[in-house]
Amino acid sequence: MLVEKIMKKNVITLSSTATVLEALQLLQEHRIRHIPIIDKEKHVIGIVSDRDVRVASPSILDKQANQQVLKKEIREIMSTPVVTIHPLDFVEDIAKIFYEETFACLPVVREGKLVGIVTEKDMLYTLIQLTGTHMPSSHIELKVPHEPGNLASILAVFGKRKLNITSLLIYPDHEDSNYKIVVIRVQTIHPLPVVKDLQTNGFEVIWPKPLQGAEE
Amino acid sequence: MTCKSSFVYSKNLLNYHFYADHPFNQIRVRLTKELLKSMNQLHEHSIMNPRMATDEELALFHDRTYIEAVKLASKGELPSSKQADFGLNTDDTPVFEGMHDAAALIVGGTLEAIDAVLQNKVSHALNLSGGLHHGFKRKASGFCVYNDAAVGIQYIREKYNMNVLYIDTDAHHGDGVQWAFYEDPHVCTLSIHETGRYLFPGTGYVNERGITKGYGYSFNIPLDAFTQDESFISIYENAFREIIDFFKPDVLITQNGADAHFLDPLTHLNSSMKIYEQIPLLAHQLAHEYCEGRWIALGGGGYDLWRVVPRAWAQIWKVMNDNQPFTGKLPNDWLLKWQKEAPVTLPTYWHDLEEDIPVIPRKEEIMEKNNQMLEHALSYIKTQRNLK
Ligand SMILES: [Zn+2]
Ligand SMILES: [Zn+2]
């Protein structure tokens, strides 16, 4: 999946000469946590987060000092340089940036100009979409030897029963590196027949678990 | 305590039949009816015939195009290219001749039950052929063609203008009914089910609370696999009491799927018969406490046709009538007659024997997690109460 699929295109921005007060108002008004700072050519020259604004304000009790801070120009408190990404970057790679770095927002830049923004929250939402349920379906989990051809045989079993697969996930088996865990969501309330087929074909089914009533 | 109640039955309700080995089989309704007759607890004057729901009535919830598609499919005239769109002719809901009539009769049974209660002819009514909670506006799903519960609730809204509390204790999430009233503050839904992380349909997460005006009127408590009786009953009682006290409905509808039992082949909640005594007892009590008795109970899932469903469903009727679940031995004549047909050994008692109930490790942990879900689900009520 590409960044351009998940980025927000309507980006709230400020110029570097705007005041901290303006930033504060924008953050509250739009219920956002980051504002990219751009110049006239839409180049990203910094970024301001709600935390930057909070840190800059010495004390809410100290009215005098507060007033001074709010008049400060954004460029004095903004973070630079800014890590940016490209619309054609892979979402999966962006996840790694979020995991490794401390910031929670990435401006998207094409030909030097700001075209979008991706937050850690957008990223999580995408992952929820990838692993979640969008259609009524049941979950089947298999432990499969890490060898070529296995996935094709598994899918053939589903194909034979004309079952619709709504999502498919494969990840390494942490307990045994010779195996993969394959998670399939399939559009049926009654997965047992296909589970039986899978077992007949020699696949190890982790879920559904065999239960007392299930043997009939 | 004796309450006047109606039992919806006609042998035509058994026409909702996909094929011989299909897991959904309405022979359950007949088995239950005969079990009650053997116990001398079901009399002819309590039996009410279902009627066929009209197209107008079905259209209270379903799309006209979908109703037309079901009709065509029933005659074998729906092109296969269109079947998938409507969820028809899948493994779960294969098309059969007369499907529309069979499904519409079930809906009509629920409507008759509703009319009987809301026109004060009886206090309670039971349609065990109904409770087809997975049916969508324009799609069959999870063995359900028409959603009698959704049609029935909309019928109550339009004809009687009452506020409806819908309680769904099927092991699967009551998705069709939930989405039908997701924006409606006059219909409050509670579904207690096995977590959708593994089980069909996958939805029913605790943060599905409704949208727009309906926000705060959908409740979901997903339970862990292997939850068993104690935790299930405690969650059910807590949630039901809190929600009915918050919503104060005019009428109660319960969906009484009987597929949470340890013998059920499709699910993993691992309960015993105990929950099927407690579920109707509390519903009955609260219907009298909050709704002047107005309670319509429906059937639902339940895939151990022989050992579990007849016992579980007979208890609803018993409790509806005199508030006392059956105990002791099952009637001999019923056992003799049906043991010949059953592929499994029928149970001897109304309850499950202690030695047959599986022992599950990690019981405490599962309980703790379920309680967290309960707290989460009810947090909205608590904030509302604090605001007042
Ligand atoms: Zn009563
Ligand atoms: Zn069910």
XYZ file of C-alpha atoms and ligand atoms in Angstrom:
606
model
C 0.000 0.000 0.000
C 1.227 3.474 -0.865
C 1.361 6.566 1.281
C -0.829 8.502 -1.176
C -3.670 6.088 -0.379
C -3.718 6.899 3.312
C -2.397 10.482 3.597
C -4.599 13.432 4.478
C -4.512 15.948 1.652
C -6.099 18.892 3.426
C -3.173 19.990 5.540
C -3.425 22.797 8.077
C -0.187 24.829 7.806
C 1.432 28.011 9.132
C 4.225 30.283 8.031
C 7.308 30.587 10.187
C 6.423 34.147 11.162
C 3.055 33.185 12.631
C 2.840 33.389 16.420
C 2.688 30.652 18.987
C -0.799 31.902 19.820
C -1.944 31.256 16.248
C -0.492 27.757 16.399
C -2.256 27.113 19.689
C -5.574 28.266 18.261
C -5.200 26.150 15.126
C -4.311 23.042 17.129
C -7.389 23.478 19.296
C -9.773 24.509 16.549
C -8.953 21.568 14.275
C -8.242 19.091 17.088
C -4.892 18.235 15.541
C -1.515 17.699 17.118
C 0.932 18.802 14.405
C 1.263 21.762 12.080
C 3.837 21.745 9.251
C 5.520 25.101 8.819
C 5.946 26.074 5.164
C 7.336 28.930 3.149
C 5.795 30.645 0.135
C 6.832 27.815 -2.197
C 5.188 25.248 0.073
C 8.558 23.879 1.147
C 8.384 22.296 4.577
C 10.823 24.182 6.793
C 9.718 22.914 10.178
C 7.003 21.330 12.200
C 5.237 22.307 15.394
C 3.503 19.851 17.678
C 1.143 20.470 20.540
C 3.971 19.382 22.785
C 6.360 22.020 21.366
C 3.766 24.652 22.192
C 3.264 23.318 25.674
C 6.978 23.143 26.391
C 7.437 26.672 25.120
C 4.850 28.012 27.528
C 6.774 28.211 30.845
C 3.806 28.091 33.182
C 0.116 28.541 32.765
C 0.052 30.267 36.166
C 2.591 32.843 35.131
C 0.366 35.130 33.117
C 2.993 37.686 32.214
C 5.467 35.182 30.847
C 2.715 33.359 29.052
C 1.662 36.429 27.163
C 5.230 36.951 25.993
C 5.559 33.384 24.795
C 2.339 33.480 22.855
C 3.648 36.435 20.876
C 6.830 34.584 19.914
C 7.278 33.599 16.303
C 6.834 29.950 15.405
C 10.330 29.664 13.928
C 11.746 30.016 17.446
C 10.039 26.891 18.719
C 9.522 24.729 15.620
C 11.427 21.469 15.152
C 13.901 21.247 12.288
C 14.999 19.508 10.176
C 11.834 17.623 9.330
C 11.756 14.012 8.147
C 9.426 13.908 5.159
C 8.120 11.099 3.020
C 6.983 10.669 -0.580
C 3.466 9.797 -1.802
C 4.876 6.664 -3.450
C 6.574 5.419 -0.291
C 5.247 2.160 1.112
C 3.052 2.378 4.166
C 4.869 -0.635 5.619
C 8.165 1.328 5.562
C 6.579 4.350 7.163
C 5.509 2.145 10.066
C 9.190 1.471 10.681
C 9.968 5.183 10.858
C 7.242 5.689 13.435
C 8.512 2.708 15.404
C 12.107 3.935 15.451
C 11.636 7.671 15.872
C 9.918 9.711 18.545
C 7.748 11.878 16.327
C 4.195 10.950 15.440
C 3.651 12.825 12.191
C 5.244 12.797 8.725
C 4.656 15.494 6.090
C 4.364 14.101 2.555
C 6.383 16.015 -0.032
C 6.353 15.778 -3.808
C 8.848 17.820 -5.893
C 9.764 19.721 -2.742
C 6.199 20.784 -2.032
C 3.909 19.715 0.793
C 1.069 17.537 -0.563
C -0.148 15.656 2.491
C 0.396 14.409 5.981
C 0.426 11.000 7.663
C 0.090 10.635 11.430
C 0.829 7.652 13.609
C -2.930 7.398 14.121
C -3.581 7.126 10.351
C -0.950 4.426 10.246
C -2.595 2.437 13.037
C -5.965 2.834 11.360
C -4.522 1.323 8.194
C -3.131 -1.623 10.142
C -6.511 -2.144 11.802
C -8.056 -2.215 8.334
C -5.469 -4.758 7.202
C -6.034 -7.157 10.073
C -9.671 -6.417 10.849
C -13.060 -7.547 9.713
C -14.981 -5.732 7.024
C -17.332 -8.534 6.053
C -19.030 -11.176 8.152
C -16.417 -13.916 8.270
C -14.711 -16.603 10.360
C -11.061 -16.870 11.354
C -8.943 -19.882 10.431
C -5.336 -20.191 11.547
C -2.826 -22.676 10.131
C 0.740 -23.631 10.930
C 2.399 -24.296 7.604
C 5.925 -25.506 6.726
C 7.899 -22.688 5.122
C 8.119 -24.309 1.678
C 7.049 -23.233 -1.791
C 3.622 -24.285 -3.027
C 1.893 -24.578 0.335
C -0.082 -21.379 0.055
C -1.321 -22.364 -3.389
C -2.569 -25.706 -2.068
C -4.298 -24.019 0.857
C -6.079 -21.570 -1.399
C -7.116 -24.394 -3.705
C -8.933 -26.052 -0.790
C -10.946 -22.884 -0.251
C -11.513 -22.515 -3.972
C -12.983 -25.973 -4.220
C -15.658 -25.059 -1.690
C -16.269 -21.752 -3.478
C -15.537 -19.899 -0.258
C -14.744 -16.215 -0.379
C -11.570 -15.212 1.432
C -11.850 -11.694 2.870
C -8.330 -11.387 4.256
C -5.114 -13.327 4.368
C -2.123 -12.777 6.640
C 1.162 -14.643 6.827
C 3.786 -14.185 9.512
C 6.749 -16.144 10.865
C 6.127 -18.723 13.587
C 8.193 -17.414 16.499
C 8.491 -20.847 18.040
C 9.770 -22.594 14.927
C 11.489 -20.772 12.098
C 10.725 -23.607 9.680
C 7.039 -22.696 9.869
C 4.735 -19.821 8.982
C 1.419 -18.921 10.577
C -1.269 -18.337 7.980
C -4.392 -16.470 9.083
C -7.380 -16.541 6.788
C -10.737 -14.820 7.224
C -13.376 -16.548 5.186
C -16.938 -15.549 4.447
C -18.837 -18.303 6.215
C -20.425 -18.934 9.599
C -19.560 -22.604 9.226
C -15.825 -23.117 8.666
C -15.723 -26.728 9.844
C -16.132 -28.417 6.453
C -13.222 -26.499 4.964
C -11.211 -27.072 8.126
C -11.770 -30.783 7.680
C -10.635 -30.514 4.039
C -7.493 -28.700 5.152
C -6.733 -31.416 7.685
C -7.333 -34.124 5.110
C -4.817 -32.345 2.919
C -2.280 -32.564 5.732
C -2.398 -28.998 7.054
C -2.103 -28.298 10.761
C -5.082 -26.214 11.936
C -4.442 -24.109 15.035
C -7.902 -22.542 15.080
C -10.726 -23.549 15.251
C -9.668 -25.855 18.058
C -11.204 -29.299 18.132
C -13.912 -29.435 20.789
C -16.082 -32.101 22.283
C -19.061 -31.372 20.091
C -17.012 -30.994 16.953
C -16.245 -34.605 16.160
C -19.599 -35.507 14.634
C -46.852 -16.918 39.063
C -48.673 -17.981 35.887
C -48.535 -15.880 32.773
C -50.570 -16.177 29.629
C -48.244 -16.854 26.711
C -48.364 -17.866 23.047
C -46.204 -20.413 21.262
C -45.836 -19.821 17.509
C -45.945 -23.095 15.606
C -46.900 -24.638 12.310
C -45.241 -27.542 10.558
C -44.735 -25.172 7.602
C -42.125 -23.337 9.668
C -39.927 -26.382 9.120
C -39.885 -25.598 5.383
C -36.984 -23.241 6.071
C -34.635 -26.049 5.180
C -31.462 -25.777 3.075
C -30.562 -29.450 2.666
C -30.377 -32.590 4.800
C -26.922 -32.150 6.363
C -26.952 -28.370 6.576
C -26.109 -27.301 10.159
C -29.134 -25.002 10.417
C -32.139 -27.261 10.837
C -35.579 -26.247 12.056
C -36.314 -29.754 13.232
C -35.182 -28.132 16.490
C -38.518 -26.334 16.718
C -40.459 -29.550 16.320
C -38.255 -31.393 18.822
C -38.859 -28.626 21.350
C -42.589 -28.555 20.762
C -42.876 -32.312 21.205
C -40.691 -32.221 24.295
C -43.019 -29.653 25.836
C -46.048 -31.723 24.875
C -44.506 -34.789 26.497
C -44.019 -32.749 29.647
C -47.664 -31.720 29.391
C -46.621 -28.061 29.382
C -47.862 -26.996 25.966
C -51.585 -26.938 25.274
C -53.331 -26.469 21.956
C -54.941 -23.204 23.050
C -51.488 -21.666 23.549
C -50.326 -22.496 20.048
C -50.535 -19.648 17.564
C -50.267 -20.042 13.813
C -47.753 -17.869 12.021
C -48.875 -15.825 9.040
C -46.900 -14.956 5.942
C -45.246 -11.543 6.205
C -46.284 -9.306 3.297
C -43.735 -7.675 1.003
C -44.585 -4.337 2.631
C -43.742 -5.778 6.014
C -40.470 -7.308 4.827
C -39.634 -3.935 3.261
C -39.788 -2.343 6.713
C -36.184 -3.487 6.860
C -35.194 -5.237 3.627
C -34.540 -3.674 0.233
C -37.237 -4.306 -2.362
C -34.593 -5.460 -4.832
C -33.406 -8.035 -2.326
C -36.934 -9.330 -1.703
C -37.403 -9.666 -5.464
C -34.075 -11.486 -5.740
C -35.066 -13.963 -3.004
C -38.370 -14.576 -4.767
C -36.631 -15.225 -8.076
C -34.026 -17.443 -6.426
C -36.806 -19.489 -4.797
C -38.021 -20.349 -8.281
C -34.514 -20.967 -9.588
C -34.733 -17.869 -11.753
C -32.050 -15.638 -10.274
C -29.030 -15.591 -12.607
C -25.930 -16.893 -10.838
C -24.083 -13.660 -11.643
C -26.497 -11.841 -9.318
C -26.579 -14.424 -6.531
C -23.287 -13.504 -4.891
C -24.320 -9.853 -4.547
C -27.233 -10.862 -2.365
C -25.311 -13.520 -0.453
C -27.492 -16.186 -2.025
C -26.440 -19.648 -3.076
C -23.339 -19.583 -0.918
C -22.319 -22.511 1.265
C -24.115 -20.881 4.210
C -27.345 -19.888 2.495
C -27.856 -22.138 -0.523
C -31.013 -21.477 -2.478
C -33.912 -23.918 -2.100
C -37.318 -24.097 -3.648
C -39.874 -22.046 -1.777
C -37.208 -20.152 0.152
C -39.055 -16.838 0.057
C -42.283 -18.312 1.443
C -40.468 -20.245 4.151
C -38.451 -17.204 5.242
C -41.454 -14.850 5.072
C -43.488 -17.233 7.248
C -40.849 -17.032 9.958
C -41.026 -13.226 9.844
C -44.829 -13.424 9.950
C -44.551 -15.650 13.013
C -42.540 -12.984 14.788
C -45.020 -10.282 13.743
C -47.935 -12.382 15.076
C -46.070 -12.854 18.335
C -45.514 -9.106 18.572
C -49.163 -8.289 17.849
C -50.400 -10.807 20.406
C -48.264 -9.223 23.126
C -48.711 -5.579 22.192
C -52.476 -5.960 21.815
C -52.525 -7.415 25.316
C -53.880 -10.792 24.246
C -51.000 -12.453 26.080
C -48.135 -11.291 28.279
C -45.383 -13.133 26.437
C -44.906 -14.904 23.127
C -42.285 -17.254 21.743
C -41.288 -17.793 18.104
C -38.494 -20.343 18.151
C -38.302 -20.443 14.363
C -37.196 -16.770 14.406
C -34.192 -14.885 15.694
C -32.427 -14.870 12.322
C -30.195 -12.032 13.439
C -27.523 -12.133 10.692
C -29.830 -11.149 7.819
C -28.834 -7.824 6.246
C -30.868 -5.190 4.444
C -29.933 -6.557 1.054
C -27.904 -9.637 1.784
C -28.367 -13.101 3.222
C -25.687 -14.036 5.741
C -24.915 -16.710 8.315
C -27.879 -18.991 7.488
C -30.322 -16.049 7.627
C -32.381 -14.907 4.628
C -34.882 -12.485 6.164
C -34.137 -10.911 9.519
C -37.377 -11.387 11.445
C -36.007 -9.573 14.496
C -35.105 -6.437 12.530
C -38.396 -6.444 10.616
C -40.283 -7.032 13.878
C -38.571 -4.213 15.744
C -39.203 -1.752 12.910
C -42.825 -2.979 12.878
C -43.092 -2.128 16.578
C -41.586 1.296 15.946
C -44.036 2.151 13.190
C -47.197 0.446 14.402
C -46.915 0.883 18.167
C -44.311 3.638 18.550
C -42.681 1.887 21.484
C -39.068 1.837 22.642
C -37.541 -1.582 22.148
C -34.778 -3.312 24.078
C -33.227 -6.196 22.101
C -31.120 -8.710 24.036
C -29.106 -11.209 21.990
C -27.447 -14.139 23.777
C -26.596 -16.157 20.651
C -22.901 -17.123 20.632
C -22.495 -15.055 17.452
C -22.704 -11.262 17.319
C -26.200 -10.032 16.421
C -24.798 -7.948 13.576
C -27.853 -7.687 11.315
C -30.050 -6.302 14.069
C -27.344 -4.019 15.421
C -26.623 -2.339 12.087
C -30.366 -2.031 11.375
C -30.840 0.256 14.380
C -27.359 1.718 14.702
C -28.674 5.274 14.334
C -31.935 4.801 16.207
C -32.146 5.982 19.836
C -35.524 4.259 20.250
C -34.026 0.802 19.809
C -31.345 -0.331 22.222
C -29.420 -3.500 21.395
C -27.235 -5.665 23.611
C -25.312 -8.556 22.134
C -23.298 -10.903 24.347
C -21.244 -13.234 22.170
C -17.977 -15.042 21.653
C -15.295 -12.600 20.508
C -15.263 -11.933 16.788
C -11.485 -12.131 16.756
C -11.990 -15.750 15.692
C -15.682 -16.402 15.351
C -18.130 -15.312 12.660
C -19.131 -12.592 11.917
C -16.100 -10.825 13.380
C -17.896 -7.683 14.524
C -19.430 -6.921 17.917
C -16.435 -5.185 19.443
C -17.070 -3.289 22.656
C -16.584 0.107 21.020
C -19.397 -0.408 18.532
C -21.816 1.894 20.335
C -24.026 3.301 17.594
C -23.718 6.512 15.591
C -25.397 9.940 15.376
C -28.597 9.908 17.437
C -28.153 6.211 18.106
C -24.813 6.696 19.864
C -24.851 4.971 23.216
C -27.716 2.626 22.325
C -25.720 -0.304 20.974
C -23.982 -2.476 23.518
C -21.575 -5.289 22.802
C -19.834 -7.620 25.191
C -17.465 -9.945 23.352
C -16.521 -12.860 25.578
C -13.427 -15.010 25.431
C -13.605 -18.521 24.067
C -14.096 -21.008 26.951
C -15.974 -18.477 29.070
C -18.299 -21.098 30.657
C -21.326 -20.627 32.933
C -20.208 -18.579 35.874
C -18.687 -15.712 33.938
C -21.395 -15.771 31.247
C -24.214 -15.550 33.777
C -22.588 -12.833 35.825
C -21.906 -10.713 32.723
C -25.426 -11.292 31.408
C -27.083 -10.316 34.668
C -24.972 -7.235 35.209
C -25.283 -5.951 31.680
C -28.988 -6.663 31.327
C -29.913 -4.990 34.626
C -27.778 -1.899 34.001
C -28.970 -1.432 30.444
C -32.672 -1.953 31.066
C -32.515 0.474 33.959
C -30.750 3.032 31.771
C -33.009 2.622 28.726
C -36.376 1.860 30.352
C -37.932 0.149 27.327
C -41.629 -0.386 26.621
C -41.098 -3.862 25.242
C -38.406 -6.522 25.412
C -37.288 -8.743 22.532
C -34.824 -11.533 23.218
C -32.901 -13.559 20.683
C -32.308 -16.932 22.287
C -29.745 -18.645 20.117
C -28.666 -21.854 21.874
C -25.191 -22.211 20.428
C -23.005 -21.277 23.400
C -23.147 -24.810 24.812
C -20.023 -26.996 25.106
C -21.549 -29.496 22.686
C -22.185 -26.900 19.996
C -19.927 -27.661 17.022
C -19.648 -24.066 15.747
C -18.606 -22.094 18.826
C -16.309 -22.189 21.864
C -18.002 -20.461 24.798
C -18.358 -23.841 26.505
C -21.380 -23.150 28.646
C -23.709 -25.806 30.059
C -27.514 -25.960 30.329
C -27.292 -23.709 33.369
C -27.186 -20.562 31.277
C -30.328 -21.642 29.442
C -32.195 -21.637 32.739
C -30.820 -18.278 33.833
C -31.258 -16.452 30.530
C -35.076 -16.696 30.397
C -35.476 -16.315 34.168
C -33.889 -12.882 34.200
C -35.584 -11.795 30.962
C -38.934 -12.791 32.458
C -38.309 -11.001 35.708
C -37.119 -7.788 34.075
C -39.918 -7.815 31.485
C -42.380 -7.655 34.396
C -40.315 -5.128 36.306
C -39.828 -2.686 33.434
C -42.221 -3.513 30.565
C -45.452 -4.630 32.242
C -44.532 -8.112 31.098
C -44.280 -7.313 27.380
C -41.704 -9.858 26.186
C -41.293 -11.564 22.838
C -38.662 -14.297 22.727
C -37.181 -15.614 19.492
C -35.003 -18.599 18.652
C -31.704 -18.261 16.781
C -28.599 -20.371 16.325
C -28.022 -23.737 17.930
C -26.264 -26.542 16.089
C -26.396 -29.441 18.449
C -29.919 -30.167 17.276
C -30.605 -33.128 19.535
C -28.872 -32.794 22.847
C -28.816 -29.043 23.415
C -31.416 -26.985 21.576
C -34.664 -28.782 22.564
C -33.766 -28.672 26.247
C -32.583 -25.048 26.082
C -35.628 -23.802 24.190
C -38.167 -25.744 26.228
C -36.887 -23.896 29.282
C -37.821 -20.531 27.750
C -41.426 -21.630 27.386
C -41.523 -23.140 30.862
C -40.143 -19.995 32.471
C -42.475 -17.812 30.409
C -45.435 -19.679 31.827
C -44.668 -20.331 35.471
C -41.193 -18.962 36.138
C -39.834 -22.399 37.088
C -37.322 -24.175 34.866
C -37.731 -27.915 34.349
C -35.576 -30.154 36.543
C -34.971 -33.855 36.815
C -35.372 -36.402 34.044
C -36.434 -35.885 30.452
C -39.711 -37.608 29.501
C -39.330 -41.203 28.410
C -41.713 -41.157 25.463
C -39.843 -38.249 23.896
C -36.493 -39.979 24.412
C -37.811 -43.244 22.981
C -39.263 -41.601 19.898
C -36.292 -39.426 19.014
C -33.411 -41.630 20.077
C -34.230 -43.682 16.970
C -33.604 -40.657 14.739
C -30.736 -39.051 16.607
C -27.156 -39.793 15.517
C -25.988 -39.173 19.108
C -27.049 -40.467 22.510
C -29.721 -38.199 23.953
C -29.233 -36.840 27.470
C -31.317 -38.188 30.354
C -31.628 -35.065 32.457
C -32.614 -31.446 31.952
C -29.271 -30.370 33.380
C -25.813 -31.436 32.264
C -23.962 -33.881 34.454
C -20.981 -32.400 36.228
C -18.610 -35.022 34.793
C -19.613 -34.130 31.218
C -18.751 -30.445 31.541
C -15.214 -29.761 30.287
C -12.703 -28.346 32.730
C -11.030 -25.255 31.345
C -7.659 -23.918 32.504
C -7.109 -20.155 32.918
C -10.634 -19.670 34.199
C -9.723 -16.731 36.446
C -7.956 -14.900 33.664
C -10.853 -15.350 31.277
C -13.243 -14.053 33.908
C -11.110 -11.019 34.570
C -10.933 -10.200 30.893
C -14.685 -10.598 30.440
C -15.310 -8.309 33.394
C -13.111 -5.691 31.790
C -15.216 -5.912 28.637
C -18.361 -5.513 30.704
C -17.000 -2.428 32.411
C -15.955 -0.982 29.078
C -19.338 -1.664 27.538
C -21.190 -0.026 30.402
C -18.853 2.944 30.771
C -21.141 5.093 28.634
C -24.070 4.503 31.016
C -21.887 5.395 33.975
C -20.820 8.718 32.413
C -24.409 9.530 31.498
C -25.487 8.821 35.049
C -22.744 11.011 36.473
C -23.802 13.870 34.205
C -27.236 13.723 35.780
Zn -44.686 -13.477 33.002
Zn -25.194 -18.212 16.467
